[in-house]
Amino acid sequence: MRKVNNIILETSLKVLLFIIALYSVYIFTAGHYYPGGGFIGGLMTSGALVLLLITYDIETVAKILPVNYRFLTATGLLIAIATSAGAILFNVPFLTHVFTDVQLPVLGELSLHTATLFDLGVYLVVIGVTMTIIQTIGGDE
Amino acid sequence: MTNLIVLPILIPLLTGAILIFFGKNKLVQRVLATLSALAGIIVSFIIVQKVRTDGVQSLNISSWDAPFGITLVSDMLSALLVFTTSIIAFACLLYSFKSIGENRENHYYYSVFNFLLVGVNGAFTTGDIFNMFVFFEVMLMSSYVLLVLGGTKIQLRETIKYLLVNIISSALFVISVAYLYSVVGTLNMAHISTRINEISINGMPGILTVIAVLFLIVFGLKGAIFPLYFWLPGSYYAPPAAVLALFGALLTKVGVYAITRTYTLFFYHDGFVFQLLAILALLSVIVGVIGAIAYWDIKYIVIYNIIVAVGVILYGVSVMNPAGLTGSVYYLIHDMIIKAALFLIVGIVIAITGTSNLRKISGLITRYPGLGWTLFLAALSLAGIPPLSGFLGKLLIVQGGVEGESYIGAGLVLLSSLLVLFSVMKIFINGFWGKAQTYEGEEKTPVKWLLISPAILVVLSAIYGIGSESFLPYINMAAETLMDPSTYIEAVLKE
């Protein structure tokens, strides 16, 4: 349903989208040691998706990324709840986190922390909520 | 099991999240919501028994020791309130099945319902003042959605008012917590209490009195006490009966609980704020009964009775002696149950007659005797007629008032009972006696099913009143913790 020929925006999108998406993943993973984390990472990922929405229309984006953002929110919530409630199985207080150092073949020594899983939940909820809001306001039924 | 007291928060949270996936599947939603409500009742009952045998339960979330992490604390008061909340939630859920309508059920009604319970149970259980703010927000956001869900004109208008008032009061809550934090340097409620105790040896510093009054304004806005109740009649007029019952029974009572908790735990040194609380509580009683007898609209009559009850309970808190506090706790639980029952009954009457104007209703008792007598019992119980549950609480509050030599207050509470009785009997006499009429909506209303929930609640309230002897040990235990914060502090800080 596009009327204007916005080739400059579409071309620059192809470069920008991946840079923004990659940077948001970096921000998300760096959250434990540097400023960042699930919230800002999720917002930035939805920023990339909004850029996609500005360039194309809602139907096209839904074709490119067939995601139900309400389910994404619920999935994020469930991941966060499961991470915190997992403590119940080990009979330690709710939300107790653990971490270990893992030797991985390519990445080398990594310190893996269950707080990252909680952060992943936050990340998904933020994307889900932001995109639901924007799509609901933007769509016309 | 270490994590017992987190379960009343966790179960509805999990249910709410899972129910998002089944947005359009009514059957799954209903079954899951019912199961979770039943699990909530069982778990909270176990917690009550646990607190009864082992004393105040505390849980340091994520294994950080007390003042540094968030602590959940279940003393008898919060355990009893969580238990009552679970029962009311179950009753409102049963009522929702046949009354809330397909349109709302398809739009995440049961999810939001469960999130509201997360907020209420969390606010009752938390031992951290900022965490309490967060649970208030969880509760309020769910209540915004429940209030506006359906999107009729009156709902949209009243939601704007409700939202504005609550956003302002939440901002005030944050400001008050910031002030308190800058004075005492901690957010853990038990730790705040010890710090305030240390600096108040020679009387309370002025800034703490200011903070206490700020807290009274914040929680008074949530709990609708005298000058801050203005938003309540309009907002509570808008939503459907099941939601209204949930709001009327739970939301204002969270504000009342928060005032009780902060005043008995933090500011018990300061006579001034208790005097202020007593005056405002009595003014709420007066304003409430004026509203209750003034209206010929059954919804408004019951809504103004909320304000009366909030005043009566807070008056009992403000006298700060064992009789008054015991009475307040007893009356608080009674009032949650009976308000839910009354709103559900009012909902049935409106569904049958299609109007809430009392002048257009008459003679319901000939066609609906069950409904009539349930309302009659609920009305007697609300006013405090002896064998029923409203009696003992009010008796103890009056006794507390007399012992505290506040005779005017005690007299006002007694007088208010009379006017409350008058206001609900007005519904009974005008709506149920007189010439029988036929109404348009009555064929479509599944009265038998809808009557189950208020009947359960009224029976429970009668049991609560008649068997008060066996409930009193629990209530006394709750009041003792309120009178003497050291048990609470020891359970949290483990000194």
XYZ file of C-alpha atoms in Angstrom:
636
model
C 0.000 0.000 0.000
C 3.022 2.279 -0.318
C 2.634 5.285 -2.501
C 5.927 7.142 -2.202
C 9.063 5.590 -3.616
C 11.376 5.763 -0.618
C 14.361 3.855 -1.954
C 16.878 5.742 0.189
C 15.126 4.750 3.392
C 14.784 1.137 2.269
C 18.429 0.850 1.312
C 19.763 2.447 4.461
C 17.408 0.222 6.484
C 19.199 -2.872 5.190
C 22.438 -1.654 6.744
C 21.027 0.045 9.832
C 18.665 -2.733 10.926
C 21.436 -5.236 11.515
C 23.739 -2.747 13.207
C 20.959 -1.729 15.642
C 19.933 -5.346 16.235
C 23.512 -6.437 16.861
C 24.175 -3.514 19.184
C 21.038 -4.316 21.160
C 22.201 -7.913 21.595
C 25.594 -6.612 22.717
C 23.947 -4.285 25.245
C 21.803 -7.158 26.501
C 24.702 -9.570 27.020
C 27.047 -6.970 28.514
C 24.518 -6.036 31.200
C 26.224 -7.856 34.042
C 29.546 -6.008 33.813
C 28.760 -2.801 31.927
C 25.768 -0.478 31.670
C 22.950 -2.238 29.833
C 20.777 -5.252 30.411
C 17.436 -6.675 29.421
C 15.381 -3.508 29.566
C 17.514 -1.241 27.381
C 18.417 -4.149 25.098
C 14.763 -4.991 24.564
C 13.890 -1.355 23.899
C 16.642 -1.107 21.320
C 15.551 -4.279 19.558
C 12.031 -2.922 19.382
C 13.604 0.300 18.073
C 14.991 -1.718 15.171
C 11.586 -3.283 14.584
C 9.942 0.135 14.665
C 12.358 1.320 11.999
C 11.212 -1.657 9.949
C 7.613 -0.633 10.572
C 8.309 2.939 9.475
C 9.885 1.757 6.256
C 7.278 -0.848 5.348
C 3.721 -1.292 6.565
C 2.302 -3.557 9.274
C 1.317 -6.417 6.952
C 4.753 -6.605 5.346
C 6.484 -6.633 8.713
C 4.100 -9.319 9.933
C 5.126 -11.359 6.870
C 8.848 -10.822 7.513
C 8.601 -11.581 11.233
C 5.563 -13.775 11.932
C 5.663 -13.249 15.686
C 2.669 -12.913 17.985
C 3.996 -10.289 20.359
C 1.441 -11.080 23.059
C 2.752 -14.628 23.203
C 6.279 -13.203 23.219
C 5.388 -11.189 26.337
C 3.899 -14.246 27.991
C 6.916 -16.355 27.067
C 9.236 -13.771 28.575
C 7.150 -13.706 31.751
C 7.218 -17.496 31.953
C 11.011 -17.583 31.481
C 11.471 -15.037 34.275
C 9.050 -16.874 36.566
C 10.629 -20.251 35.806
C 14.114 -18.915 36.520
C 13.060 -17.527 39.859
C 10.791 -20.434 40.797
C 13.490 -22.947 39.879
C 14.975 -22.136 43.271
C 11.978 -23.859 44.862
C 13.068 -27.223 43.446
C 16.391 -26.925 45.272
C 14.675 -25.762 48.471
C 16.539 -22.446 48.600
C 14.753 -19.071 48.835
C 12.840 -17.879 45.791
C 14.916 -16.041 43.161
C 18.250 -17.437 44.409
C 20.644 -17.415 41.451
C 23.687 -19.596 40.729
C 26.618 -19.271 38.357
C 29.425 -21.477 37.098
C 32.497 -21.074 34.898
C 32.129 -23.139 31.762
C 34.881 -24.046 29.271
C 33.361 -23.813 25.805
C 35.158 -24.914 22.602
C 35.106 -21.657 20.641
C 34.240 -18.989 23.158
C 36.735 -20.032 25.807
C 36.051 -19.695 29.528
C 32.659 -18.184 30.209
C 30.938 -17.364 33.463
C 27.305 -18.373 33.019
C 24.771 -16.955 35.439
C 21.060 -17.778 35.788
C 20.425 -14.043 36.196
C 20.974 -13.856 32.431
C 17.937 -16.104 31.934
C 15.897 -13.742 34.093
C 17.223 -10.905 31.957
C 16.196 -12.791 28.839
C 12.678 -12.858 30.251
C 12.796 -9.091 30.789
C 14.192 -8.635 27.253
C 11.325 -10.594 25.677
C 8.661 -8.878 27.783
C 9.967 -5.438 26.834
C 9.993 -6.288 23.110
C 6.561 -7.897 23.361
C 4.969 -5.005 25.226
C 6.531 -2.246 23.095
C 5.593 -3.931 19.830
C 2.064 -4.739 21.044
C 1.521 -1.097 21.970
C 2.886 0.225 18.678
C 1.059 -2.300 16.508
C -2.227 -1.796 18.351
C -2.042 1.964 18.027
C -0.702 1.841 14.481
C -3.065 -0.768 13.064
C -6.524 0.239 11.881
C -9.297 -2.300 12.245
C 9.411 -25.892 52.903
C 11.313 -22.605 52.789
C 9.322 -20.988 50.024
C 5.846 -21.478 51.436
C 4.977 -17.811 51.864
C 5.914 -16.874 48.305
C 3.338 -19.290 46.873
C 0.255 -17.021 47.248
C 2.111 -14.559 44.991
C 3.642 -17.117 42.650
C 0.536 -19.199 41.894
C -1.609 -16.361 40.472
C 1.426 -14.896 38.681
C 2.103 -18.177 36.908
C -1.579 -18.660 36.114
C -1.869 -15.128 34.761
C 1.128 -15.628 32.465
C -0.069 -19.017 31.200
C -3.594 -17.730 30.569
C -2.251 -15.219 28.022
C -1.648 -18.180 25.704
C -5.266 -19.274 25.956
C -6.777 -15.859 25.277
C -9.642 -17.221 23.181
C -10.212 -20.589 24.837
C -12.880 -20.007 27.461
C -12.961 -23.515 28.887
C -9.212 -23.765 29.505
C -9.208 -20.285 31.021
C -11.999 -21.096 33.432
C -10.572 -24.454 34.484
C -7.064 -23.085 35.014
C -8.297 -20.032 36.897
C -10.479 -22.193 39.160
C -7.658 -24.603 39.898
C -5.308 -21.757 40.724
C -7.906 -20.123 42.986
C -8.408 -23.411 44.846
C -4.651 -23.876 45.171
C -4.464 -20.335 46.540
C -7.027 -21.114 49.233
C -5.232 -24.305 50.279
C -1.780 -22.719 50.357
C -2.905 -19.671 52.295
C -4.713 -21.889 54.814
C -1.487 -23.846 55.348
C 0.352 -20.557 55.888
C -2.171 -19.459 58.526
C -1.660 -22.726 60.403
C 2.102 -22.467 60.042
C 2.146 -18.938 61.475
C -0.130 -20.097 64.285
C 2.257 -22.868 65.362
C 5.671 -21.390 64.509
C 5.201 -17.642 64.829
C 6.021 -14.973 62.237
C 7.390 -16.432 58.999
C 9.972 -14.551 56.978
C 11.707 -15.385 53.726
C 14.804 -13.613 52.449
C 14.297 -13.521 48.719
C 17.345 -14.655 46.701
C 19.197 -15.627 49.883
C 20.412 -12.127 50.768
C 20.268 -11.469 54.490
C 17.528 -9.327 55.905
C 18.168 -5.605 55.620
C 20.002 -5.957 52.298
C 17.619 -8.024 50.242
C 13.862 -8.048 49.896
C 12.156 -9.905 52.696
C 8.702 -11.390 52.583
C 7.048 -11.512 55.975
C 3.909 -13.382 56.928
C 2.691 -12.489 60.360
C -0.793 -13.459 61.458
C -2.395 -10.316 60.057
C -1.004 -10.746 56.559
C -1.595 -14.512 56.573
C -5.250 -14.002 57.508
C -5.688 -11.278 54.906
C -4.124 -13.440 52.197
C -6.459 -16.286 53.192
C -9.497 -14.003 53.046
C -8.335 -12.632 49.700
C -8.103 -16.149 48.273
C -11.637 -16.992 49.398
C -13.069 -13.782 47.956
C -11.168 -14.302 44.719
C -12.651 -17.780 44.392
C -16.171 -16.475 44.994
C -15.759 -13.642 42.492
C -14.340 -16.083 39.958
C -17.371 -18.391 40.228
C -19.601 -15.361 39.834
C -17.642 -14.156 36.799
C -18.297 -17.349 34.830
C -21.926 -16.521 34.219
C -21.932 -12.770 34.557
C -18.859 -11.231 32.994
C -19.760 -11.896 29.361
C -17.940 -13.401 26.419
C -16.458 -10.139 25.214
C -14.502 -9.591 28.418
C -13.532 -13.258 28.756
C -11.973 -13.132 25.303
C -9.880 -10.153 26.229
C -7.681 -11.544 28.972
C -10.123 -11.016 31.830
C -8.894 -14.025 33.804
C -5.245 -13.106 33.257
C -5.736 -9.640 34.636
C -7.872 -11.043 37.454
C -4.906 -13.174 38.507
C -2.460 -10.295 38.207
C -4.688 -8.300 40.549
C -4.361 -11.111 43.086
C -0.572 -11.034 42.669
C -0.603 -7.386 43.606
C -2.945 -7.747 46.573
C -1.242 -10.824 48.029
C 2.161 -9.268 47.449
C 1.221 -6.030 49.179
C -0.045 -8.020 52.171
C 3.058 -10.193 52.374
C 5.982 -7.916 51.627
C 8.392 -6.692 54.280
C 10.012 -3.999 52.187
C 8.524 -0.567 51.712
C 9.585 -0.118 48.110
C 8.518 -3.623 47.222
C 5.150 -2.686 48.670
C 5.051 0.212 46.210
C 5.765 -2.189 43.349
C 2.992 -4.553 44.427
C 0.654 -1.566 44.763
C 1.415 -0.754 41.145
C 0.830 -4.358 40.047
C -2.510 -4.228 41.809
C -3.436 -0.797 40.459
C -2.493 -1.517 36.858
C -4.602 -4.656 36.902
C -7.423 -2.653 38.427
C -7.153 -0.034 35.658
C -7.562 -2.786 33.080
C -10.430 -4.472 34.920
C -12.127 -1.115 35.304
C -11.905 -0.155 31.633
C -12.342 -3.640 30.125
C -15.541 -3.632 28.102
C -15.118 -0.027 27.018
C -18.531 1.449 27.761
C -18.752 5.199 28.027
C -19.095 5.374 31.813
C -16.164 3.001 32.251
C -13.925 5.124 30.044
C -14.844 8.304 31.886
C -14.392 6.880 35.359
C -11.152 5.122 34.449
C -9.613 8.464 33.513
C -10.463 9.846 36.961
C -9.312 6.716 38.743
C -6.072 6.641 36.781
C -5.308 10.297 37.457
C -5.898 9.989 41.189
C -3.853 6.833 41.489
C -0.941 8.094 39.408
C -0.745 11.161 41.649
C -0.947 9.082 44.804
C 1.696 6.678 43.483
C 4.016 9.594 42.769
C 3.399 10.778 46.345
C 4.188 7.267 47.572
C 7.564 7.374 45.813
C 8.258 10.825 47.255
C 7.375 9.641 50.769
C 9.602 6.597 50.419
C 12.407 8.861 49.183
C 12.015 11.122 52.233
C 11.947 8.148 54.561
C 14.986 6.631 52.872
C 16.935 9.852 53.195
C 16.180 9.949 56.924
C 16.686 6.311 57.922
C 18.788 4.975 55.031
C 17.033 1.642 54.668
C 13.965 0.210 52.962
C 13.413 -2.991 54.912
C 10.391 -2.376 57.101
C 11.738 -4.088 60.209
C 15.028 -2.252 59.840
C 13.222 1.084 59.343
C 11.368 0.383 62.566
C 14.566 -0.163 64.576
C 16.212 2.926 63.042
C 13.186 5.099 63.825
C 13.155 3.673 67.335
C 16.818 4.685 67.760
C 16.301 8.290 66.691
C 13.012 8.727 68.547
C 14.236 8.059 72.055
C 13.592 11.682 73.034
C 10.388 12.004 71.067
C 9.831 11.753 67.362
C 11.779 14.250 65.212
C 9.569 16.625 63.260
C 10.558 15.276 59.857
C 9.328 11.800 60.799
C 5.950 13.201 61.775
C 5.818 14.885 58.369
C 6.640 11.579 56.685
C 3.991 9.816 58.753
C 1.387 12.325 57.580
C 2.602 11.908 53.984
C 2.111 8.156 54.290
C -1.353 8.787 55.680
C -2.158 10.909 52.616
C -0.778 8.268 50.229
C -2.496 5.270 51.766
C -5.555 7.362 52.545
C -5.898 8.034 48.817
C -5.709 4.307 48.126
C -7.965 3.391 51.025
C -10.458 6.262 50.683
C -10.451 8.045 54.052
C -12.207 11.311 54.647
C -10.913 14.139 52.494
C -9.353 11.723 50.003
C -12.347 9.507 49.228
C -13.765 11.736 46.476
C -12.724 9.466 43.582
C -14.264 6.292 44.995
C -18.043 6.605 44.503
C -17.759 7.445 40.814
C -15.027 4.967 39.956
C -16.659 2.058 41.743
C -19.960 2.814 40.061
C -18.567 1.939 36.626
C -17.336 -1.698 36.510
C -19.495 -4.859 36.359
C -20.505 -6.568 39.608
C -17.805 -9.247 39.783
C -15.050 -6.652 39.326
C -16.787 -4.259 41.685
C -16.920 -6.926 44.391
C -13.236 -7.589 43.940
C -12.440 -3.870 44.183
C -14.771 -3.177 47.089
C -13.485 -6.118 49.085
C -9.772 -5.900 48.353
C -8.411 -2.622 47.010
C -9.340 -0.171 49.742
C -8.438 -2.786 52.348
C -4.892 -2.877 51.035
C -4.689 0.835 51.821
C -6.120 0.171 55.280
C -3.596 -2.620 55.818
C -0.749 -0.347 54.710
C -1.805 2.381 57.160
C -2.113 -0.167 59.941
C 1.248 -1.702 59.155
C 3.228 1.529 58.816
C 1.614 3.206 61.809
C 2.018 0.292 64.194
C 5.494 -0.608 62.956
C 7.125 2.760 62.191
C 5.345 5.641 63.854
C 4.057 4.210 67.128
C 5.982 6.828 69.113
C 4.002 9.735 67.790
C 0.741 10.617 69.505
C -0.013 13.412 67.061
C -0.404 11.237 63.972
C -2.672 8.813 65.816
C -4.879 11.716 66.850
C -4.993 12.885 63.252
C -5.832 9.360 62.127
C -8.654 9.145 64.668
C -10.175 12.426 63.515
C -9.970 11.521 59.833
C -11.361 8.051 60.508
C -14.352 9.460 62.373
C -14.967 12.013 59.636
C -14.915 9.148 57.094
C -17.533 7.361 59.153
C -19.724 10.460 59.165
C -19.320 11.172 55.450
C -19.860 7.505 54.661
C -23.158 7.211 56.520
C -24.391 10.486 55.051
C -23.748 9.079 51.594
C -25.225 5.708 52.462
C -28.543 7.100 53.702
C -28.754 9.848 51.087
C -28.876 7.730 47.946
C -31.698 5.746 46.393
C -29.248 3.894 44.196
C -28.302 0.460 45.545
C -24.758 0.601 44.175
C -24.033 3.952 45.820
C -25.496 2.747 49.124
C -23.046 -0.138 49.309
C -20.173 1.972 47.955
C -20.614 4.549 50.713
C -20.674 1.710 53.220
C -17.084 0.940 52.172
C -16.071 4.388 53.379
C -17.895 3.837 56.694
C -16.082 0.544 57.217
C -12.687 2.029 56.367
C -13.352 4.714 58.961
C -14.429 2.232 61.630
C -11.394 0.005 61.091
C -8.948 2.907 61.152
C -10.579 4.334 64.239
C -9.873 1.013 65.953
C -6.248 1.252 64.830
C -5.912 4.834 65.988
C -6.777 4.087 69.625
C -3.784 1.715 69.625
C -4.765 -0.533 72.515
C -5.231 -4.331 72.431
C -9.039 -4.199 72.318
C -9.095 -1.643 69.530
C -6.541 -3.438 67.387
C -8.153 -6.853 67.871
C -11.464 -5.324 66.928
C -9.956 -3.720 63.835
C -8.388 -6.941 62.601
C -11.593 -8.878 63.236
C -13.710 -6.211 61.575
C -11.328 -5.911 58.616
C -11.724 -9.585 57.715
C -15.470 -9.496 58.336
C -15.822 -6.435 56.165
C -13.864 -7.891 53.251
C -16.141 -10.928 53.166
C -19.422 -9.116 53.663
C -18.669 -6.302 51.195
C -17.867 -8.837 48.506
C -21.140 -10.634 49.281
C -23.160 -7.401 49.202
C -21.722 -6.254 45.885
C -22.389 -9.649 44.351
C -26.007 -9.539 45.570
C -26.413 -5.995 44.266
C -25.041 -7.271 40.958
C -27.737 -9.958 40.816
C -30.475 -7.454 41.629
C -29.254 -5.156 38.855
C -29.018 -8.078 36.428
C -32.634 -9.069 37.188
C -34.201 -5.632 37.188
C -31.923 -3.824 34.765
C -31.764 -0.798 37.039
C -30.039 0.215 40.233
C -32.676 2.792 41.127
C -34.374 1.569 44.277
C -37.591 3.403 43.478
C -38.127 1.260 40.389
C -37.665 -2.050 42.188
C -40.151 -3.784 44.453
C -41.417 -7.163 45.543
C -38.382 -9.221 44.616
C -38.861 -11.533 47.597
C -41.903 -13.283 46.109
C -39.930 -14.475 43.102
C -36.453 -14.702 44.595
C -36.691 -15.674 48.283
C -33.127 -17.035 48.374
C -31.721 -13.765 47.124
C -33.828 -11.819 49.582
C -32.787 -13.733 52.660
C -29.139 -13.738 51.636
C -29.298 -9.958 51.399
C -31.120 -9.794 54.717
C -28.450 -11.826 56.496
C -25.679 -9.838 54.842
C -27.349 -6.597 55.896
C -27.708 -7.697 59.523
C -24.132 -8.869 59.529
C -22.926 -5.570 58.072
C -24.693 -3.592 60.766
C -23.351 -5.834 63.521
C -26.325 -7.735 64.919
C -25.002 -10.078 67.653
C -24.767 -13.644 66.406
C -23.330 -12.516 63.074
C -19.796 -11.505 62.280
C -20.010 -7.711 62.331
C -20.826 -7.675 66.018
C -17.659 -8.704 67.794
C -15.373 -6.471 65.766
C -17.433 -3.380 66.391
C -17.884 -4.299 70.040
C -14.129 -4.535 70.512
C -13.533 -1.292 68.611
C -16.063 0.486 70.823
C -14.451 -1.085 73.881
C -11.067 0.110 72.646
C -12.472 3.595 72.166
C -13.915 3.677 75.663
C -10.709 2.334 77.194
C -8.802 5.023 75.303
C -11.249 7.538 76.796
C -12.378 8.652 73.384
C -16.082 8.556 74.147
C -17.165 10.670 71.204
C -15.458 8.256 68.818
C -17.013 5.199 70.419
C -20.405 6.876 70.363
C -20.048 7.786 66.694
C -19.130 4.215 65.780
C -22.227 2.942 67.600
C -24.450 5.555 65.983
C -23.015 4.763 62.569
C -24.124 1.124 62.957
C -27.687 2.271 63.255
C -27.485 4.363 60.108
C -25.668 1.600 58.223
C -28.466 -0.776 59.204
C -30.976 1.798 58.030
C -29.228 2.188 54.671
C -29.108 -1.538 53.844
C -32.559 -2.223 55.256
C -33.747 0.465 52.869
C -32.601 -1.805 50.029
C -34.328 -4.787 51.609
C -37.601 -3.093 52.482
C -38.036 -1.083 49.295
C -36.583 -3.573 46.873
C -37.827 -6.867 48.250
C -41.105 -6.052 49.961
C -44.076 -4.511 48.260
C -45.863 -5.353 45.044
C -44.201 -7.942 42.818
C -43.271 -6.768 39.346
C -41.895 -8.376 36.222
C -38.663 -7.144 34.708
C -37.178 -7.395 31.263
C -33.863 -8.989 32.074
C -35.005 -11.632 34.519
C -35.352 -14.589 32.142
C -31.780 -14.214 30.959
C -30.285 -14.000 34.460
C -28.954 -17.307 35.850
C -29.915 -16.320 39.389
C -29.315 -19.762 40.901
C -25.741 -19.955 39.709
C -24.950 -16.352 40.554
C -26.368 -16.743 44.038
C -23.847 -19.475 44.904
C -20.965 -17.064 45.531
C -22.706 -14.553 47.808
C -24.384 -17.450 49.637
C -21.009 -19.047 50.295
C -19.648 -15.737 51.542
C -22.640 -15.028 53.782
C -22.455 -18.530 55.268
C -18.740 -18.070 55.889
C -19.419 -14.737 57.513
C -22.084 -16.324 59.735
C -19.663 -19.068 60.733
C -17.043 -16.411 61.399
C -19.492 -14.639 63.685
C -21.010 -17.613 65.497
C -17.702 -19.424 65.915
C -15.806 -16.277 66.852
C -14.553 -18.053 69.977
C -12.420 -20.380 67.864
C -11.212 -17.594 65.533
C -10.247 -15.206 68.314
C -6.872 -16.832 69.090
C -5.796 -16.080 65.514
C -7.089 -12.518 65.651
C -5.451 -11.950 69.034
C -2.180 -13.205 67.680
C -2.402 -10.721 64.801
C -3.192 -7.878 67.186
C -0.330 -8.829 69.514
C 2.184 -8.549 66.683
C 0.739 -5.145 65.849
C 0.928 -4.003 69.477
C 4.472 -5.189 69.928
C 6.599 -4.789 66.790
C 9.562 -6.543 68.375
C 8.287 -10.003 67.355
C 8.043 -8.809 63.776
C 11.507 -7.251 63.879
C 13.088 -10.306 65.457
C 11.563 -12.603 62.858
C 12.994 -10.494 60.062
C 16.363 -9.385 61.365
C 16.957 -12.583 63.400
C 18.833 -10.767 66.135
